[in-house]
PDB file of C-alpha atoms and ligand atoms in Angstrom:
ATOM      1  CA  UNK A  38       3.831  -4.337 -17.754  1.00  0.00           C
ATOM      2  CA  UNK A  39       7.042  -2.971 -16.267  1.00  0.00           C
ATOM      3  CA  UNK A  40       8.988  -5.016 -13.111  1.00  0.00           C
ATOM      4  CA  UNK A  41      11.389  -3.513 -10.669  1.00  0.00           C
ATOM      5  CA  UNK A  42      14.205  -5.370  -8.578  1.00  0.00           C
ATOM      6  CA  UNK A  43      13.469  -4.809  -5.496  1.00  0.00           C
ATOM      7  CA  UNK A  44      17.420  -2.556  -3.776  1.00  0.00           C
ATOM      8  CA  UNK A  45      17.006  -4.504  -0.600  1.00  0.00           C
ATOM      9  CA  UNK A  46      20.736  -4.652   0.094  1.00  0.00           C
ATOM     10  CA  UNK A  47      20.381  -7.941   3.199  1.00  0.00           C
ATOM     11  CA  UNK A  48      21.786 -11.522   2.281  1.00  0.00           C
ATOM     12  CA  UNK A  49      20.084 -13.533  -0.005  1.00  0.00           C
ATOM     13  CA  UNK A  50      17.361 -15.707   1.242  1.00  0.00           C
ATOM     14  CA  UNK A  51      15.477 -19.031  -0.959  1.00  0.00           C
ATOM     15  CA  UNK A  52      12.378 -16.968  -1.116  1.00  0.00           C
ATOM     16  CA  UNK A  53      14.169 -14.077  -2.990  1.00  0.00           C
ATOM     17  CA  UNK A  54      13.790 -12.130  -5.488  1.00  0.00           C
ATOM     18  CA  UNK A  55      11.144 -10.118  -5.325  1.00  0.00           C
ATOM     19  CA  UNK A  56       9.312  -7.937  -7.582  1.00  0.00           C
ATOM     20  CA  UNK A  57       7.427  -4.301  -8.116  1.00  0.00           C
ATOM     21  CA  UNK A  58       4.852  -4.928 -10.957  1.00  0.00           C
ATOM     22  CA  UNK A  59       1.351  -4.174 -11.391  1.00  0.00           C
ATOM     23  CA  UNK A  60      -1.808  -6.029 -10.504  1.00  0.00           C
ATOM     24  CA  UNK A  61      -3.260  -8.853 -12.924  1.00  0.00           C
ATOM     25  CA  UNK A  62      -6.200 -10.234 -12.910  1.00  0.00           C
ATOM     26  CA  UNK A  63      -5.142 -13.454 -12.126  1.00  0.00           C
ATOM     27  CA  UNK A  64      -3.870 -12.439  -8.797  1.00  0.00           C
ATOM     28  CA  UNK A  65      -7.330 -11.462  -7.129  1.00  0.00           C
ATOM     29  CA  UNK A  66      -7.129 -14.496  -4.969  1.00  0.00           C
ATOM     30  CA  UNK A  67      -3.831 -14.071  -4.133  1.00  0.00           C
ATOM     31  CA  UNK A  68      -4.780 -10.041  -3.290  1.00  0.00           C
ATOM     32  CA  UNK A  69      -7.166 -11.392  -1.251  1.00  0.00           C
ATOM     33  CA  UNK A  70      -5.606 -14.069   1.002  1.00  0.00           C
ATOM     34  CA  UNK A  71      -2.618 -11.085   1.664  1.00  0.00           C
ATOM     35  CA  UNK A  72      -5.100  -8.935   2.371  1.00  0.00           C
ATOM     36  CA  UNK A  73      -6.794 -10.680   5.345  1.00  0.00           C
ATOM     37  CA  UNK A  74      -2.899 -11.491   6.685  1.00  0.00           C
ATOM     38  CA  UNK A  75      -1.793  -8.179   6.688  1.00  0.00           C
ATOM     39  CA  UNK A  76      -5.610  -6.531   7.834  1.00  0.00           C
ATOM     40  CA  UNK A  77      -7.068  -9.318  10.145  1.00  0.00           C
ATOM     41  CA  UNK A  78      -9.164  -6.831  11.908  1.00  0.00           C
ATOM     42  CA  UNK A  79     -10.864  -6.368   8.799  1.00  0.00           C
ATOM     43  CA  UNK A  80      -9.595  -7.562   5.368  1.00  0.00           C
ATOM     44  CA  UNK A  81     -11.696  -6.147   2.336  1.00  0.00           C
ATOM     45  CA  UNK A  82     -14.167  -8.916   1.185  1.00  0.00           C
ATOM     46  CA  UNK A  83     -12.905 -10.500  -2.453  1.00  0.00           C
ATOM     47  CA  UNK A  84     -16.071  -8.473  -4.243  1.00  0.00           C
ATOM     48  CA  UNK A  85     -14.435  -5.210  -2.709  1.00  0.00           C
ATOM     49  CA  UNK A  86     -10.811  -5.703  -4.002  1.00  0.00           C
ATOM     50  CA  UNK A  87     -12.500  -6.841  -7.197  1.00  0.00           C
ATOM     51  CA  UNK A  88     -14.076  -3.200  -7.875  1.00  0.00           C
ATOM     52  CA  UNK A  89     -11.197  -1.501  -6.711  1.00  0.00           C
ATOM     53  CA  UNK A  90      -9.078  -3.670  -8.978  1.00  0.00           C
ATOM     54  CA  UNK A  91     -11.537  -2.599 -11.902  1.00  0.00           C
ATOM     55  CA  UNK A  92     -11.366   1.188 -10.749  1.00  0.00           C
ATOM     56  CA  UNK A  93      -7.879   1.256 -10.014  1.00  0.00           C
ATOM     57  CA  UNK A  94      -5.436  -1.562 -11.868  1.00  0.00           C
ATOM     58  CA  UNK A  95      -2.883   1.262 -12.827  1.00  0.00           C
ATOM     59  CA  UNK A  96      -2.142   1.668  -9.068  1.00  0.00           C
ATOM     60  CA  UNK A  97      -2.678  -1.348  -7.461  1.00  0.00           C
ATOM     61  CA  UNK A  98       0.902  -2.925  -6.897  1.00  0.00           C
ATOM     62  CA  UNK A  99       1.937  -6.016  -5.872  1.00  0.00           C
ATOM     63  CA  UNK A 100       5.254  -7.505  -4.273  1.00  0.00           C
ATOM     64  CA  UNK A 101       5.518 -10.581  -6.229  1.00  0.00           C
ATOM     65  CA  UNK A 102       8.145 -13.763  -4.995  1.00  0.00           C
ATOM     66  CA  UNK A 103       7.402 -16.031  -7.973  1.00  0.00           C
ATOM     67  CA  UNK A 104       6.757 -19.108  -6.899  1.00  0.00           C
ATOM     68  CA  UNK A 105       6.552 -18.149  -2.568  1.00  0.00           C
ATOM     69  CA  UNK A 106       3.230 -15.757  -4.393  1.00  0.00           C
ATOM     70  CA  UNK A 107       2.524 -12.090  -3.634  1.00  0.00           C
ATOM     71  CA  UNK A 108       3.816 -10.558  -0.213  1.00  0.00           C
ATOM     72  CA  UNK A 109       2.745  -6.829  -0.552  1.00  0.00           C
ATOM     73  CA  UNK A 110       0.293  -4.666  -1.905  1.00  0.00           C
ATOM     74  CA  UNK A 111      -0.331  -1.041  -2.570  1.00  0.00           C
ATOM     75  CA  UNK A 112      -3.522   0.590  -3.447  1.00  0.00           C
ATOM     76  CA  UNK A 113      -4.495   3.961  -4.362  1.00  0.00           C
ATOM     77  CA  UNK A 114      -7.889   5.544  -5.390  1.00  0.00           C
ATOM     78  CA  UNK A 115      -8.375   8.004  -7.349  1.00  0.00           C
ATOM     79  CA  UNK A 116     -11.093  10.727  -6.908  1.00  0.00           C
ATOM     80  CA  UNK A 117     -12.687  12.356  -9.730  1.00  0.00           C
ATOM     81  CA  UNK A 118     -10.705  15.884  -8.727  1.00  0.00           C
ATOM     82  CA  UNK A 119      -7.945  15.012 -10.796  1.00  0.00           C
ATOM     83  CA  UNK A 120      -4.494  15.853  -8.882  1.00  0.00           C
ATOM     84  CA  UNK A 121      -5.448  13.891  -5.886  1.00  0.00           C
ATOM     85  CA  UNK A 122      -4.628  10.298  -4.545  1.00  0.00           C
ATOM     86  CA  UNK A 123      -5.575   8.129  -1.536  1.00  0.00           C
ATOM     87  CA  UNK A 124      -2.968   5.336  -0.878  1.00  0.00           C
ATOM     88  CA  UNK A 125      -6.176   3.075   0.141  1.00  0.00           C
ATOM     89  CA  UNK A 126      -4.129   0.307   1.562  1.00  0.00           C
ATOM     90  CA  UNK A 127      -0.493  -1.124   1.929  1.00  0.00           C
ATOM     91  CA  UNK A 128       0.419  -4.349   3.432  1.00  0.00           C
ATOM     92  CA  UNK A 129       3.143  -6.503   3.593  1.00  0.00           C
ATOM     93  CA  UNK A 130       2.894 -10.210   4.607  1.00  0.00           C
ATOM     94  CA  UNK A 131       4.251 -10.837   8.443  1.00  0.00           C
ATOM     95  CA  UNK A 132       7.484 -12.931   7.295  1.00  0.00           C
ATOM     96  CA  UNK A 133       8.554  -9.928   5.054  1.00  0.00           C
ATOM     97  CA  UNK A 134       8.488  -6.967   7.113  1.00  0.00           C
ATOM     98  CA  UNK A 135      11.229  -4.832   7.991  1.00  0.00           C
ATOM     99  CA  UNK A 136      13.501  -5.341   5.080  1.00  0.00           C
ATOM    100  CA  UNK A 137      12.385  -2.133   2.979  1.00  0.00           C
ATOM    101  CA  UNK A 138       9.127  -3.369   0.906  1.00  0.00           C
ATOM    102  CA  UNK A 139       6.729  -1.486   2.541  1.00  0.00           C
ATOM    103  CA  UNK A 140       9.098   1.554   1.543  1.00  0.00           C
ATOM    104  CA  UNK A 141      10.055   0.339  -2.127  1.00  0.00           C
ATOM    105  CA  UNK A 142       5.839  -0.041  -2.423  1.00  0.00           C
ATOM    106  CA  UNK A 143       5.122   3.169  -1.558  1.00  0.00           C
ATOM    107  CA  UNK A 144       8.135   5.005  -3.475  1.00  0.00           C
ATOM    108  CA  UNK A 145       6.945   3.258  -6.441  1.00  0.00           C
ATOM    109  CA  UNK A 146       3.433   4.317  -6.594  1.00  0.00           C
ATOM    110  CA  UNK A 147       4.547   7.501  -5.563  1.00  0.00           C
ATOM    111  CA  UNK A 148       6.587   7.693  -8.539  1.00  0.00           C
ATOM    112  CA  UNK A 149       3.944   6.085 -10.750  1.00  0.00           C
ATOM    113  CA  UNK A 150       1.136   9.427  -8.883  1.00  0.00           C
ATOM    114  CA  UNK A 151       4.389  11.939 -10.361  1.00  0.00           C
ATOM    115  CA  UNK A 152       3.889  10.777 -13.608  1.00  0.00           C
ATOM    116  CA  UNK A 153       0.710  11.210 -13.664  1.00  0.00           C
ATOM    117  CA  UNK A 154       0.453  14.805 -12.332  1.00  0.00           C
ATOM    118  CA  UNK A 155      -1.141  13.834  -9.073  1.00  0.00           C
ATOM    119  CA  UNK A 156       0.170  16.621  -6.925  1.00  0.00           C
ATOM    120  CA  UNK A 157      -1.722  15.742  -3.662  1.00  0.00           C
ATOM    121  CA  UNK A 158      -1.736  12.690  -1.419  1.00  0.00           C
ATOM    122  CA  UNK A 159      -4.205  11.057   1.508  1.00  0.00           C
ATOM    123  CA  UNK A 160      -4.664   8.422   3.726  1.00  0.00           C
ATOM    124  CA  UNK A 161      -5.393   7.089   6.905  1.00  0.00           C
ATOM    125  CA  UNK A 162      -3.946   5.148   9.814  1.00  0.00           C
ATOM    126  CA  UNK A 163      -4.875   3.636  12.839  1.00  0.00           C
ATOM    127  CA  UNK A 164      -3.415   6.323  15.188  1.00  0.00           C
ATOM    128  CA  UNK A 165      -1.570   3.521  17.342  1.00  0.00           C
ATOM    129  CA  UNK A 166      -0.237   1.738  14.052  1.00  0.00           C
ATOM    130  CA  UNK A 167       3.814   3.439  14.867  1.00  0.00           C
ATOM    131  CA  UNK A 168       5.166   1.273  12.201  1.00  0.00           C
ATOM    132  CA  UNK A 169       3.041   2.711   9.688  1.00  0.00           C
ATOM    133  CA  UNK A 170       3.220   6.435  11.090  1.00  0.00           C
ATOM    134  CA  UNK A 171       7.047   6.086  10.937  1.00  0.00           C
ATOM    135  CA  UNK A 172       6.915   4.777   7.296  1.00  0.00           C
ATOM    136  CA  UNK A 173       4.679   7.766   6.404  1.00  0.00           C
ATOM    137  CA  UNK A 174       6.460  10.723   7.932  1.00  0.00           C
ATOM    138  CA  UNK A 175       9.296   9.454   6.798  1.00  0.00           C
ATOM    139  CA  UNK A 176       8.672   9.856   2.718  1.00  0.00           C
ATOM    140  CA  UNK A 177       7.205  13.433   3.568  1.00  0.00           C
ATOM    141  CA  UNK A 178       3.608  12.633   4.840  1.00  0.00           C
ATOM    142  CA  UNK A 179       2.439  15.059   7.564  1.00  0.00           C
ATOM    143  CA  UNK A 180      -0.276  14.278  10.117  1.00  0.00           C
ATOM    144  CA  UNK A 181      -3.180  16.719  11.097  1.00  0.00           C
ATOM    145  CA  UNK A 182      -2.901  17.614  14.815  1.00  0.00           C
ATOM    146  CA  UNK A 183      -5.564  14.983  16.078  1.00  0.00           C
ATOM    147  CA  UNK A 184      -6.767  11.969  14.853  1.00  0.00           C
ATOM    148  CA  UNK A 185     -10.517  12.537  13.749  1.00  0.00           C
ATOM    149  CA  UNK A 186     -13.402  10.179  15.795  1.00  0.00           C
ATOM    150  CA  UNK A 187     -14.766   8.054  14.267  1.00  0.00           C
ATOM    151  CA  UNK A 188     -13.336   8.388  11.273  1.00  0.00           C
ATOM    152  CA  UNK A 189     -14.531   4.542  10.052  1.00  0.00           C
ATOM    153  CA  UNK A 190     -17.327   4.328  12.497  1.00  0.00           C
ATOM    154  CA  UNK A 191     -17.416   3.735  16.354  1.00  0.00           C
ATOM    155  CA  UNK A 192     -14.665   3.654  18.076  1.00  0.00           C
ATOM    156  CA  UNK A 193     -12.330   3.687  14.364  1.00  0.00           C
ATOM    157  CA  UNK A 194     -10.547   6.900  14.513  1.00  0.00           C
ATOM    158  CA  UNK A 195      -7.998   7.405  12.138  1.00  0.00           C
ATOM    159  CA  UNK A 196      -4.650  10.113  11.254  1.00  0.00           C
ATOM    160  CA  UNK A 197      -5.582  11.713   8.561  1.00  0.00           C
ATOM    161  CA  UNK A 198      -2.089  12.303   7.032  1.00  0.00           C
ATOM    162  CA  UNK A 199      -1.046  14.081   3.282  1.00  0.00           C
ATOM    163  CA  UNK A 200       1.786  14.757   1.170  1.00  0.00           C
ATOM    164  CA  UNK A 201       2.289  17.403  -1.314  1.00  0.00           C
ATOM    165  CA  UNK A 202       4.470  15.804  -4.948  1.00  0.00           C
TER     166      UNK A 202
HETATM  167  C1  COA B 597       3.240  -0.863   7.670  1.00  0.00           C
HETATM  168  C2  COA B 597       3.953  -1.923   6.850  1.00  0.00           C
HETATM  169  C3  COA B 597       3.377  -1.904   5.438  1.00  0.00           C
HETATM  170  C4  COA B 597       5.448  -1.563   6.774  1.00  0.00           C
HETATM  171  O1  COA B 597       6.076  -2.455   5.851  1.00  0.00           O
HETATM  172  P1  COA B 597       7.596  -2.943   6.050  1.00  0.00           P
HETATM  173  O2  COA B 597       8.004  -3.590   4.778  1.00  0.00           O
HETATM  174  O3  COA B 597       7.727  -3.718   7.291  1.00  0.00           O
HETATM  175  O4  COA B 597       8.328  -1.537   6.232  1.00  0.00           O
HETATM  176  P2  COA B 597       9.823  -1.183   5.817  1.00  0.00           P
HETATM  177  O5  COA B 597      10.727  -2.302   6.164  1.00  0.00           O
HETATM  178  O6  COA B 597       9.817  -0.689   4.415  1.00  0.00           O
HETATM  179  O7  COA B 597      10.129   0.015   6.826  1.00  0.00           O
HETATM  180  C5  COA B 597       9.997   1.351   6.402  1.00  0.00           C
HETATM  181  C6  COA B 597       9.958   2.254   7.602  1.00  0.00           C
HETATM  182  O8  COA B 597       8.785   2.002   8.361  1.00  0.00           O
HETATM  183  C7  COA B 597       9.061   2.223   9.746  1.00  0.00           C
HETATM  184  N1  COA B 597       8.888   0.964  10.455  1.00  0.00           N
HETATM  185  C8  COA B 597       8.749  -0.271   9.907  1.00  0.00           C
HETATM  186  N2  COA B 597       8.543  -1.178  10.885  1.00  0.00           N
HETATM  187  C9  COA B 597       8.567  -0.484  12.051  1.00  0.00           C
HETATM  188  C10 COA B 597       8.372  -0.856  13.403  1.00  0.00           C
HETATM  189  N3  COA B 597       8.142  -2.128  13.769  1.00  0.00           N
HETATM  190  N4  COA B 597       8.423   0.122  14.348  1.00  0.00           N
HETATM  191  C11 COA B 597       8.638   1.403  14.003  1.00  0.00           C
HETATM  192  N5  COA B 597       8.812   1.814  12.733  1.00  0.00           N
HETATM  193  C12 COA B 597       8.776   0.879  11.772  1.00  0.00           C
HETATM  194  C13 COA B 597      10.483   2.718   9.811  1.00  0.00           C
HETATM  195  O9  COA B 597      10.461   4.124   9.679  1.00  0.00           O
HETATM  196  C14 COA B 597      11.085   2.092   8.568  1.00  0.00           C
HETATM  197  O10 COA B 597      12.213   2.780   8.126  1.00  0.00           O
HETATM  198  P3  COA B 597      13.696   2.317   8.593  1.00  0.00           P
HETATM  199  O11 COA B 597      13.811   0.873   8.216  1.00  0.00           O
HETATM  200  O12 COA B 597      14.581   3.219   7.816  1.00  0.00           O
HETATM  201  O13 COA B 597      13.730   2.522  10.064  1.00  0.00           O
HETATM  202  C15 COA B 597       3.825  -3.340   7.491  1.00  0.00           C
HETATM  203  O14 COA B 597       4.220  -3.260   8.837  1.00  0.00           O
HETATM  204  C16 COA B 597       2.417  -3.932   7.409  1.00  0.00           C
HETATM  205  O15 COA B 597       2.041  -4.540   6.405  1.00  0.00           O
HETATM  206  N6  COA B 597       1.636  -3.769   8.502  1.00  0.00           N
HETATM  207  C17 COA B 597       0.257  -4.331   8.541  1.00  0.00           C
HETATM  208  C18 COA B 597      -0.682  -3.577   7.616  1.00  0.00           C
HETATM  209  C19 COA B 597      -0.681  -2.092   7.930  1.00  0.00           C
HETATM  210  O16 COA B 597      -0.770  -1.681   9.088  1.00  0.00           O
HETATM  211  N7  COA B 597      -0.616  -1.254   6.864  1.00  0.00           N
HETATM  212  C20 COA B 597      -0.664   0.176   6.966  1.00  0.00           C
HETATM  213  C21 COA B 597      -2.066   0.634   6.964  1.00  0.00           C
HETATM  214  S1  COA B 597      -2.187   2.413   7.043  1.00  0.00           S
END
């Protein structure tokens, strides 16, 4: 299991360091409690993150503090057209924002999608979620023109954004 230092360059804090590193098993509880902090609207239920984390462990990174626990995650499905990725999720717990992990997350399992010959990248946002939208565009994701209804059901449209590796 490899373990990146995270580059954030800001002072050092009693929480730090944190850590890039793949999902263990051991850390579905965790996975879920950041979950439901960073998606209150609607967190996945633990059997959900479970399956995914049996489908998917190879992408499904966390942002481990040692002993403050996990304050990230990244997730990516992938279909069975090989060459294609959906980041599925990416969150970052509320007292950790804004200092770069939300970037190092996604750079990483960008990286990690390279390696693996994944030449095409998806996902979704909330069309009003900026912070996320700015994130995106800024590692090379483009949006489609309009947000497509419904997208998640009633009233849940979503920006449909890619990004060619
Ligand atoms: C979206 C999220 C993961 C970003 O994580 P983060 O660690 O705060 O982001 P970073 O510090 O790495 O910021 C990266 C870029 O995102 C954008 N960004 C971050 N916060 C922003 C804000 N409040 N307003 C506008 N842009 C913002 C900026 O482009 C920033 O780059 P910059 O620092 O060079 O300006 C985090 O806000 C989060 O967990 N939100 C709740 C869950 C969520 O909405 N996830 C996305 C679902 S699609």
């Amino acid at each position: 299991m490899s373990t990146l230092p995270t580059d954030d360059s800001r002072p050092p804090t009693m929480d730090r360091p944190l850590h890039i590193r793949q999902v263990e098993e051991a850390d579905l509880p965790e996975l879920v409690r950041l979950d439901a902090e960073a998606f209150p609207e609607g967190p996945y239920p633990f059997f959900t993150l479970r399956q995914l984390f049996d489908l998917y462990p190879d992408h499904l990174l966390v942002l481990d503090g040692g002993e403050s626990g996990l304050h990230g995650y990244v997730l990516v499905g992938m279909p069975r057209d090989a060459g294609r990725g959906w980041i599925l999720s990416l969150g970052v717990t509320r007292d950790r924002r804004g200092r770069g992990h939300g970037r190092q997350l996604m750079r990483e399992v960008l990286r990690r999608l390279r390696d693996d010959a994944v030449h095409e990248v998806l996902l979704t946002v909330e069309p009003a979620n900026t912070a996320a939208i700015e994130l995106y565009r800024s590692l090379g994701f483009l949006a489609e023109s309009a947000p497509r209804k419904d997208y998640f059901g009633p009233g849940a449209d979503r920006l449909v954004m890619t990004l060619h590796l």
